[in-house]
CSV table of C-alpha atoms and ligand atoms in Angstrom, one decimal:
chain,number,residue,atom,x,y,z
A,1,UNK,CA,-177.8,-86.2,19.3
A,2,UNK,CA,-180.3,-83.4,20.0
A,3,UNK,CA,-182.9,-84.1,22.4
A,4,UNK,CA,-186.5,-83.6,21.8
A,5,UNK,CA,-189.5,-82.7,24.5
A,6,UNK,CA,-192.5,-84.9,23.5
A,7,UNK,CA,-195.7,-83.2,25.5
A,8,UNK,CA,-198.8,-85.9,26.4
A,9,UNK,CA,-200.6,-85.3,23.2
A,10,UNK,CA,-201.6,-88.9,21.4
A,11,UNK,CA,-199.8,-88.0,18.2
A,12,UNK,CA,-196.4,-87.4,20.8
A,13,UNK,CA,-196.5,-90.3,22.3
A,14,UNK,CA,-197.1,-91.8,19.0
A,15,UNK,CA,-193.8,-90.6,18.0
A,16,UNK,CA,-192.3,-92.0,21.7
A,17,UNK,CA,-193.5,-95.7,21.2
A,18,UNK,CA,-192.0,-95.6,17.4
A,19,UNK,CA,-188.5,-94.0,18.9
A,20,UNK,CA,-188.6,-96.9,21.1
A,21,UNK,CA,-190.1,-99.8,18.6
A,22,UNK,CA,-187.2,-98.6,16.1
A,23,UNK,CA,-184.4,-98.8,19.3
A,24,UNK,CA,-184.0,-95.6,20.8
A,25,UNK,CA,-183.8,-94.7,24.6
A,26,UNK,CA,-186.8,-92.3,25.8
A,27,UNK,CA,-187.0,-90.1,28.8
A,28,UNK,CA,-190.3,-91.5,30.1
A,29,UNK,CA,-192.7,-90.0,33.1
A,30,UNK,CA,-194.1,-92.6,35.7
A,31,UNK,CA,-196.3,-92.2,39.0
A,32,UNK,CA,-192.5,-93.3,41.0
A,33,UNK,CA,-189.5,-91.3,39.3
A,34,UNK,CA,-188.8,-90.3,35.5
A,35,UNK,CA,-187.5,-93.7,34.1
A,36,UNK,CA,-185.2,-94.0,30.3
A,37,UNK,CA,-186.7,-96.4,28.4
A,38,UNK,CA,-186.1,-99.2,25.7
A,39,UNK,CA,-187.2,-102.5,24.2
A,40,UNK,CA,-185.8,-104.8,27.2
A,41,UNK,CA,-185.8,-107.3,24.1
A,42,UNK,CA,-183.1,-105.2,22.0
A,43,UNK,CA,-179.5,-105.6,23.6
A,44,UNK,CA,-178.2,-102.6,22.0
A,45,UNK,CA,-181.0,-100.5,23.1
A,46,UNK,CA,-180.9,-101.1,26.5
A,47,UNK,CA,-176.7,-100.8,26.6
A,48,UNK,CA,-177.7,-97.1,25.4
A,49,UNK,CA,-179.4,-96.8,28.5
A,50,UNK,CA,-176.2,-97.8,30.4
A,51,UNK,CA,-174.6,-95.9,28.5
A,52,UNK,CA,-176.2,-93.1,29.1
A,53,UNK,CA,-176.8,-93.2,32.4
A,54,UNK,CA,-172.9,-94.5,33.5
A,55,UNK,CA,-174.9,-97.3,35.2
A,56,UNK,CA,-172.4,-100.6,36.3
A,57,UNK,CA,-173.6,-102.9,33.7
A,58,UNK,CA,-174.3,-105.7,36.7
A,59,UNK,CA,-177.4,-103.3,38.1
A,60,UNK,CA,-180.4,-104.7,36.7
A,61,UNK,CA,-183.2,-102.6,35.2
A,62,UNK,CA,-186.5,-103.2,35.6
A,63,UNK,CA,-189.0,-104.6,32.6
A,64,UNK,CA,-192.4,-102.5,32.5
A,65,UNK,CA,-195.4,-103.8,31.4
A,66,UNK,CA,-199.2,-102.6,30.3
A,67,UNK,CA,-200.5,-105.3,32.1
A,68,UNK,CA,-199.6,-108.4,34.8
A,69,UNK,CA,-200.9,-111.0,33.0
A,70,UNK,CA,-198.0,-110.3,30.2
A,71,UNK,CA,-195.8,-111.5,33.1
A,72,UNK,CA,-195.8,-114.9,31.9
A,73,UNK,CA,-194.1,-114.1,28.9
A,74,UNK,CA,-191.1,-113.1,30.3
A,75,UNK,CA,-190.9,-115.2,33.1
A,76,UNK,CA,-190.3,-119.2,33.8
A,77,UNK,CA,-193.0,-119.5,36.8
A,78,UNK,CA,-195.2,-117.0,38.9
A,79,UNK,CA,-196.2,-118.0,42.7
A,80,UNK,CA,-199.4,-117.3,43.7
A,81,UNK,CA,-198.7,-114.9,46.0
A,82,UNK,CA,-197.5,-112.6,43.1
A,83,UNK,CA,-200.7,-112.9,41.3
A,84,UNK,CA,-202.6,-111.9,44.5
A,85,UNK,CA,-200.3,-108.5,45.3
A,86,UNK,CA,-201.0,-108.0,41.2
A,87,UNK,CA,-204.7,-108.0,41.7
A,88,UNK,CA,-203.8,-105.7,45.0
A,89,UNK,CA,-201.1,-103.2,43.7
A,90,UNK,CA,-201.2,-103.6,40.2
A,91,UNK,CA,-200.4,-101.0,38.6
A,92,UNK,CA,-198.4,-99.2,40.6
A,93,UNK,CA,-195.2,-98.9,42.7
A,94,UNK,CA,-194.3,-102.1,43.0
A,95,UNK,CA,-192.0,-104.4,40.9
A,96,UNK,CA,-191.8,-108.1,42.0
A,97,UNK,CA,-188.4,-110.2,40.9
A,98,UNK,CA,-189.4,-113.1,39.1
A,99,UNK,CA,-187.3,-116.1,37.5
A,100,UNK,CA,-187.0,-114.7,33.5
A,101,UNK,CA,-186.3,-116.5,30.7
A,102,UNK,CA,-185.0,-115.8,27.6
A,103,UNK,CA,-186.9,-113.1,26.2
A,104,UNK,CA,-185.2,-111.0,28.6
A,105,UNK,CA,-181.6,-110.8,27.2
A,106,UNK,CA,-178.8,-110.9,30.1
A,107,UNK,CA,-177.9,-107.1,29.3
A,108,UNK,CA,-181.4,-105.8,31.1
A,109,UNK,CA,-181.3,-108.6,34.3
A,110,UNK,CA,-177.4,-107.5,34.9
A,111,UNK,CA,-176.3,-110.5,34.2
A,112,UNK,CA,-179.1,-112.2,36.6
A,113,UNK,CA,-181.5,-115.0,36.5
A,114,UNK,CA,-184.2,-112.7,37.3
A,115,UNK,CA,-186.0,-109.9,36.4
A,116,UNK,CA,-188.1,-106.9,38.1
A,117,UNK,CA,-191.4,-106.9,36.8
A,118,UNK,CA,-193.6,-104.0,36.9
A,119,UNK,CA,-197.2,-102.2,36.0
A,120,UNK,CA,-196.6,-98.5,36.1
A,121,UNK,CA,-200.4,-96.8,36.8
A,122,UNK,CA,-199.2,-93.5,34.7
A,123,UNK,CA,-201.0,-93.3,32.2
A,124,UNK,CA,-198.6,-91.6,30.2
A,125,UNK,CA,-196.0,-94.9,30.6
A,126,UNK,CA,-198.9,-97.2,30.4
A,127,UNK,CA,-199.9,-95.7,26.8
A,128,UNK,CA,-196.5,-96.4,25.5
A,129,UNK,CA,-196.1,-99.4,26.9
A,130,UNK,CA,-199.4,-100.1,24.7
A,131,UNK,CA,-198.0,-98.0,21.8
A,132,UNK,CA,-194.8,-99.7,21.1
A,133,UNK,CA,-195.6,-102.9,21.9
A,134,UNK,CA,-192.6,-103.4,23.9
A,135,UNK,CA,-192.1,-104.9,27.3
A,136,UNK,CA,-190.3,-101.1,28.7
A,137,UNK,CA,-186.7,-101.8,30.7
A,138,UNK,CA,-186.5,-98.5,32.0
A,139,UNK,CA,-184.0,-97.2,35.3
A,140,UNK,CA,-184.1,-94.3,36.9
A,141,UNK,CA,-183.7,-91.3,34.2
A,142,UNK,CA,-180.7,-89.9,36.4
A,143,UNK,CA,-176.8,-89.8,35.8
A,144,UNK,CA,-175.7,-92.7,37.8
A,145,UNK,CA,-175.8,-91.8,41.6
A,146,UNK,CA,-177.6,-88.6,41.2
A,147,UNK,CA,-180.8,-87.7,43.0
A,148,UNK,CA,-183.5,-89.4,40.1
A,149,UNK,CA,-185.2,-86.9,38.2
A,150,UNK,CA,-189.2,-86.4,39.3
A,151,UNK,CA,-189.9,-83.8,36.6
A,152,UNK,CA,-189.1,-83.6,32.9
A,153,UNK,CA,-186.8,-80.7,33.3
A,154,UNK,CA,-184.7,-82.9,35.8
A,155,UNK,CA,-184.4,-85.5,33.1
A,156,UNK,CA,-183.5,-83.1,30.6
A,157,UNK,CA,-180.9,-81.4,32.9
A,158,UNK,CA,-179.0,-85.0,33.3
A,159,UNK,CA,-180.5,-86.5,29.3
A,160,UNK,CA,-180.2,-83.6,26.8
A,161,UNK,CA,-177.4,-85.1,24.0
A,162,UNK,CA,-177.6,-88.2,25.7
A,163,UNK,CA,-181.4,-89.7,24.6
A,164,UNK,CA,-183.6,-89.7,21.9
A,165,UNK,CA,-186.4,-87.3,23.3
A,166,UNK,CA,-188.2,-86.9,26.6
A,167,UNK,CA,-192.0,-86.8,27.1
A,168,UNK,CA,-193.3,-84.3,29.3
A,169,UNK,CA,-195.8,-86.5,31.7
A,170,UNK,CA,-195.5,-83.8,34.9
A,171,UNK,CA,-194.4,-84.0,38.2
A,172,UNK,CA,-194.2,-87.6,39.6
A,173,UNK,CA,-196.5,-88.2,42.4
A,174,UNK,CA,-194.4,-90.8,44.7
A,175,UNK,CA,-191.2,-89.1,44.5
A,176,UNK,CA,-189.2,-92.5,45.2
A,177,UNK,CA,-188.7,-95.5,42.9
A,178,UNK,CA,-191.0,-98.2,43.2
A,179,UNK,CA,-190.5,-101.2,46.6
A,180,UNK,CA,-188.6,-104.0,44.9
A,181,UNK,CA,-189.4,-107.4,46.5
A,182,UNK,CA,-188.7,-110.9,46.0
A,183,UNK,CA,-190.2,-114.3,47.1
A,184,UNK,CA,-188.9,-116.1,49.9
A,185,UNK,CA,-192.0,-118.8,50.0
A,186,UNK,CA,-195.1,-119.2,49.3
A,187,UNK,CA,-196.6,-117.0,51.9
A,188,UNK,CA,-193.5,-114.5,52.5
A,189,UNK,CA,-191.9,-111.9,50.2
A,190,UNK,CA,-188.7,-109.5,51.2
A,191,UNK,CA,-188.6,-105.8,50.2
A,192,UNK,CA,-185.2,-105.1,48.7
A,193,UNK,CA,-185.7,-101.7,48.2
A,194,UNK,CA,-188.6,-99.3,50.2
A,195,UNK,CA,-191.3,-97.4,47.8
A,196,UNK,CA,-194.8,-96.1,47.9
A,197,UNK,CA,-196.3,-99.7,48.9
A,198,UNK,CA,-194.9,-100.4,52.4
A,199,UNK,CA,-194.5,-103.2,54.5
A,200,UNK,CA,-197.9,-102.7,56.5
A,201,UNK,CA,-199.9,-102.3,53.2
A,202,UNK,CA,-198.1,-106.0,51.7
A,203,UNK,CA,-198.8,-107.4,54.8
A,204,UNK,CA,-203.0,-107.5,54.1
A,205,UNK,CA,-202.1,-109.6,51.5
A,206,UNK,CA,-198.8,-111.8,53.1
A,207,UNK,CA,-198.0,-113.6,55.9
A,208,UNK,CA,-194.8,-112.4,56.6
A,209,UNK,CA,-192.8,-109.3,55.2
A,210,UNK,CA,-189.3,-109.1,55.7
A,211,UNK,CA,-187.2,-105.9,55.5
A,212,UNK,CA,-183.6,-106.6,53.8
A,213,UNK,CA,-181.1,-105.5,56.0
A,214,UNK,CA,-179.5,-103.8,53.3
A,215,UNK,CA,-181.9,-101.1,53.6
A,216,UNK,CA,-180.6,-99.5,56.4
A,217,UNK,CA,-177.3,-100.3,56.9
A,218,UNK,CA,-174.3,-100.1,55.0
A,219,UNK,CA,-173.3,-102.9,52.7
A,220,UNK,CA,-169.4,-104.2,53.0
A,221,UNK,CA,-167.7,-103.8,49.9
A,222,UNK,CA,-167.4,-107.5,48.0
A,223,UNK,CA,-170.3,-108.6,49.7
A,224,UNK,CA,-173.6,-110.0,47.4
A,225,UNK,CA,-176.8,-108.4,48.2
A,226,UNK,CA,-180.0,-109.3,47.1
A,227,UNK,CA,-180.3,-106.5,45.4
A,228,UNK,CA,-177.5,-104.7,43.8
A,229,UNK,CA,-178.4,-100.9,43.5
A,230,UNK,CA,-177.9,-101.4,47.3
A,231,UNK,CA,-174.2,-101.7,46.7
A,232,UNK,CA,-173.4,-98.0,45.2
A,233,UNK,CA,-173.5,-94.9,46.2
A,234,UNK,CA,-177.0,-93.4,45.1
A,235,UNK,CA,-179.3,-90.2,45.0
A,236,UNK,CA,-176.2,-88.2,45.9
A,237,UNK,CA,-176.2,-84.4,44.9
A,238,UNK,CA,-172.8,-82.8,44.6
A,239,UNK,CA,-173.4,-81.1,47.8
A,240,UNK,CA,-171.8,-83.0,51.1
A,241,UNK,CA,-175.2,-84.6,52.5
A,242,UNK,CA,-175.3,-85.2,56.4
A,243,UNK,CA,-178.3,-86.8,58.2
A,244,UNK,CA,-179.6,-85.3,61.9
A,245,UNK,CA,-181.4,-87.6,63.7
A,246,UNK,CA,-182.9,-85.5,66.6
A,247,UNK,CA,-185.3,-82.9,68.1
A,248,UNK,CA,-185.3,-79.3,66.0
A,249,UNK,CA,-183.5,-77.8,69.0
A,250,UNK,CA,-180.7,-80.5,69.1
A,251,UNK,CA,-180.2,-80.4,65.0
A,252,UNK,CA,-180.1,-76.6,65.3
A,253,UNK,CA,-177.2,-77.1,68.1
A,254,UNK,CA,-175.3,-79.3,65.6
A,255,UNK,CA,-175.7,-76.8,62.4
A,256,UNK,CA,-174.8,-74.0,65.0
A,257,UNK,CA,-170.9,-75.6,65.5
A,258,UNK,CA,-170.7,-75.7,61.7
A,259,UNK,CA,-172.2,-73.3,60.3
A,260,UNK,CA,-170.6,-70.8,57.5
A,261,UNK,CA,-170.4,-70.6,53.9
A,262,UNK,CA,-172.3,-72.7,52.0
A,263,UNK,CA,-173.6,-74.8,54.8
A,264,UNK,CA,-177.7,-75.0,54.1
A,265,UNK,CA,-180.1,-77.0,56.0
A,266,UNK,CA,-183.3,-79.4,54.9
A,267,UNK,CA,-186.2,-79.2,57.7
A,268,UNK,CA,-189.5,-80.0,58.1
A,269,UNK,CA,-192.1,-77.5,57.5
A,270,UNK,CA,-193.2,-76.5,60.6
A,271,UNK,CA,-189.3,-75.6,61.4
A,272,UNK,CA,-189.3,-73.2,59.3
A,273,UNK,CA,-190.4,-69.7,61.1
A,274,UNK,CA,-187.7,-71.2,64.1
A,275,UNK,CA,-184.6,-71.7,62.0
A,276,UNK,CA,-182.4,-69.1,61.6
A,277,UNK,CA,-180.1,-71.0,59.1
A,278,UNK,CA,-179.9,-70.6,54.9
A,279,UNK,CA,-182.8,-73.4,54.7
A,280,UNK,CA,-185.3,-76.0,52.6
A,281,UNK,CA,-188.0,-77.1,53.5
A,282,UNK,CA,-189.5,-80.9,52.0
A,283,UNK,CA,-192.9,-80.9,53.9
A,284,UNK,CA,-194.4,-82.1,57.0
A,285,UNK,CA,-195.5,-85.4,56.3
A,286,UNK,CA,-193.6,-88.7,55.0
A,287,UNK,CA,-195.8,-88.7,52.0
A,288,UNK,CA,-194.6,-84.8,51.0
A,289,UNK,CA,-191.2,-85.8,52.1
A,290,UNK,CA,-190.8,-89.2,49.4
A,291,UNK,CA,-192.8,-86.1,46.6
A,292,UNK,CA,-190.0,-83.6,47.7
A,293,UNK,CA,-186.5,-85.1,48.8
A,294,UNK,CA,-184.9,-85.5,45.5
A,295,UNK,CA,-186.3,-82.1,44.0
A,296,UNK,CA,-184.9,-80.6,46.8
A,297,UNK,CA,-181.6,-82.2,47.0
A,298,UNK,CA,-181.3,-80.7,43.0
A,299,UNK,CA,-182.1,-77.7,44.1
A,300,UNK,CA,-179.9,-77.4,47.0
A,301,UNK,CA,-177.0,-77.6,44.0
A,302,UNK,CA,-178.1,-75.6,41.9
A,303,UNK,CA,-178.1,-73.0,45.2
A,304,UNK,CA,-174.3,-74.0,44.9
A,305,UNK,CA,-174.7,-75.8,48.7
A,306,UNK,CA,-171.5,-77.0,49.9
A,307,UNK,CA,-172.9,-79.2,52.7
A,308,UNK,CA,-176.3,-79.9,53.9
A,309,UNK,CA,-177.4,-81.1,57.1
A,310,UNK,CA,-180.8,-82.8,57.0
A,311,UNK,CA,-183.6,-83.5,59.3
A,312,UNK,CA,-184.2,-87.5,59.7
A,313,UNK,CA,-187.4,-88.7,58.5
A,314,UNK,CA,-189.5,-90.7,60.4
A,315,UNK,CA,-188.8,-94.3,58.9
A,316,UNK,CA,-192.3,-95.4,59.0
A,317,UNK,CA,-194.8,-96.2,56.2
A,318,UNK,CA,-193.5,-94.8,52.7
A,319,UNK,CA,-191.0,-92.8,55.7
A,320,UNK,CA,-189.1,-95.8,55.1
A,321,UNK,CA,-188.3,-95.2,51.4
A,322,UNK,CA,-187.3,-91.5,52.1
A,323,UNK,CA,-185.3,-92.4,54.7
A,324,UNK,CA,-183.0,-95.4,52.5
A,325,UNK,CA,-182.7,-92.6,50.3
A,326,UNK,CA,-181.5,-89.8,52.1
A,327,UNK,CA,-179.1,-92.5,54.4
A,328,UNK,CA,-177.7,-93.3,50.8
A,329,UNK,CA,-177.3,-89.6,49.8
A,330,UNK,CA,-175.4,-88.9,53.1
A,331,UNK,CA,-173.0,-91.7,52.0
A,332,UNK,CA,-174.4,-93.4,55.8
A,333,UNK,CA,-173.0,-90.3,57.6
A,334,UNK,CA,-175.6,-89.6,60.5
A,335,UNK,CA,-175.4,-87.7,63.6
A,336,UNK,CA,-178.3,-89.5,65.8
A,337,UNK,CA,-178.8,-87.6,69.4
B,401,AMP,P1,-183.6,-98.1,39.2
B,401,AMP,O1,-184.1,-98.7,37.9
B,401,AMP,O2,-182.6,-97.1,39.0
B,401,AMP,O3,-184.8,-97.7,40.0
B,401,AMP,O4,-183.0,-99.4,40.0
B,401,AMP,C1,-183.6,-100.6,40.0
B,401,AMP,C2,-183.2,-101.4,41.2
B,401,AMP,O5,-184.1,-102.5,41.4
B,401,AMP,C3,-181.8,-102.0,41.0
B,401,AMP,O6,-180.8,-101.2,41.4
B,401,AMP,C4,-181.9,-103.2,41.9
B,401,AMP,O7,-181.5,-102.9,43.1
B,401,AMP,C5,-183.4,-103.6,41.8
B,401,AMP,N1,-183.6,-104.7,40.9
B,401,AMP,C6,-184.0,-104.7,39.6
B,401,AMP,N2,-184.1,-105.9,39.1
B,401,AMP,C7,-183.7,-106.8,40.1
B,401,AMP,C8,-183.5,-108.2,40.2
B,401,AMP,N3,-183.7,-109.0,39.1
B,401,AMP,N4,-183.1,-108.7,41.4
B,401,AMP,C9,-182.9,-107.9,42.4
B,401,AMP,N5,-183.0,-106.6,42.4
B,401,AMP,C10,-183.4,-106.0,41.3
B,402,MG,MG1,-182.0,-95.4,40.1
């Protein structure tokens, strides 16, 4: 299959929602990450996507939508509470799991009673979404467990053969996938997975906000999780990834010991005139950090790093999101001083 690269033109994305009305899998741009997307109606559209991918077919994708009110068509009931963080955070980087029914075939839940609903806010997804007509599943447009693609080049680099075409909607602006959450009552809601809308920012609108513990810690192998991207290894560049928690001067004493060929470093920007290592920087703030981590960690291979050691983020605000990430890409191997 050869891969084409659709640009943002109206007659391109034309030709996008009619690739994916007619059951084809499309490299697609969103505010979060690059996504590959397909009618979550048509089961042999969206087992291209796993396909494609390599994704275990019991990880669920998420179903995007134009608009929240279409959620009812896809879903058995909606609390409340999910039509008030809608009207808050709708659209954008959040995806609420909701109770499907059987418009959503068991292919594109993973085998789940319930599906991840989302509003992407780019308006190159959001035109589509419109287009075709089609309620979106779209994952991550990454090989499985590789850093997701936040450019169209990225998707190209892991898609080309592999999908239909690719539009060309720029760089993402998040940088991390979108904070999955689910309801726990009427008045409480648990993130699953860290994005863009954090804990502090759902708490103006609920009562209580709980924070998996799957998000920073390992999970054992067998055991069910709430959400089961948690269970496999993710965002992981061929490089060996290890995680410094520390002061700069403490991080530089532990790249000193190991330093040699191949051995590169991510820092902060303000490290940078101080570090006398082969280095990377991804920004100064959490917000730069979630736009840069994953661009950088493709990078860092194609720069043929062997082994990276990586300043901690600060796991506060969207810190939290860049943090799961990179704890994920270092396979939970962190040296904490
Ligand atoms: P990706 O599409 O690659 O960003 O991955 C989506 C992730 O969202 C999955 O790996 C799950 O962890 C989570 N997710 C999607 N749908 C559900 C669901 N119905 N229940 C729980 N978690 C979900
Ligand atoms: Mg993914």
């Amino acid at each position: 299959m050869d891969t084409i690269l659709l640009n943002d033109s109206e007659n391109d994305l034309l030709k996008a929602a009619d690739l994916i009305k007619n059951g084809n899998v499309v490299g697609l741009p969103t505010e979060t990450v690059y996504g590959l997307g397909a009618d979550s109606a048509n089961e042999n559209a969206v087992r291209a996507i796993f396909t494609a991918k390599g994704r275990p077919a019991d990880n669920p994708l998420i179903v995007h939508l134009a608009d929240f009110s279409d959620a009812v068509k896809y879903t058995t009931s909606i609390p409340e509470l999910a039509y008030k963080l809608a009207e808050r955070f709708c659209p954008g980087p959040l995806t609420m799991v909701l109770p499907k029914n059987d418009r959503i075939p068991m292919v594109t839940s993973g085998g789940l009673d319930t599906v991840g609903i989302r509003v992407p806010s780019h308006p190159v997804m959001h035109r589509i979404i419109e287009l075709s007509g089609c309620p979106i599943a779209a994952p991550s447009a990454n090989i499985s467990g590789y850093p997701s693609p936040t450019t169209a080049e990225h998707v190209m680099r892991d898609m080309q053969g592999r999908v239909a075409a690719v539009v060309n909607g720029g760089q993402s602006d998040f940088g991390v996938e979108s904070t999955v959450i689910s309801f726990d009552s009427d008045s409480s809601v648990r993130i699953l997975r860290p994005g863009a809308v954090t804990q502090e920012m759902l708490l103006e609108v609920c009562d209580n906000v709980v924070i998996d513990p799957a998000i920073l810690h390992e999970v054992e192998e067998g055991a069910t999780v709430a959400s089961p991207g948690m269970k496999y290894k993710h965002y992981s560049p061929k490089a060996d990834i290890i995680m410094v928690e520390s002061d700069f001067e403490s991080f530089k004493s532990v790249v000193d010991k190991a330093y040699s060929d191949g051995v590169y470093t991510l820092v902060f920007d303000g490290d940078e005139a101080n570090c006398p290592y082969r280095h990377m920087s991804y920004g100064s703030d959490s917000l730069q950090q979630a736009h840069l981590l994953f661009q950088r960690l493709r990078e860092l291979d194609e720069l043929g790093a062997k082994k990276v050691y990586v300043r901690a983020p600060s796991p506060e605000g969207i810190g939290l999101a860049v943090y799961n990430r990179l704890i994920r890409a270092a396979g939970f191997e962190v040296i904490r001083i």
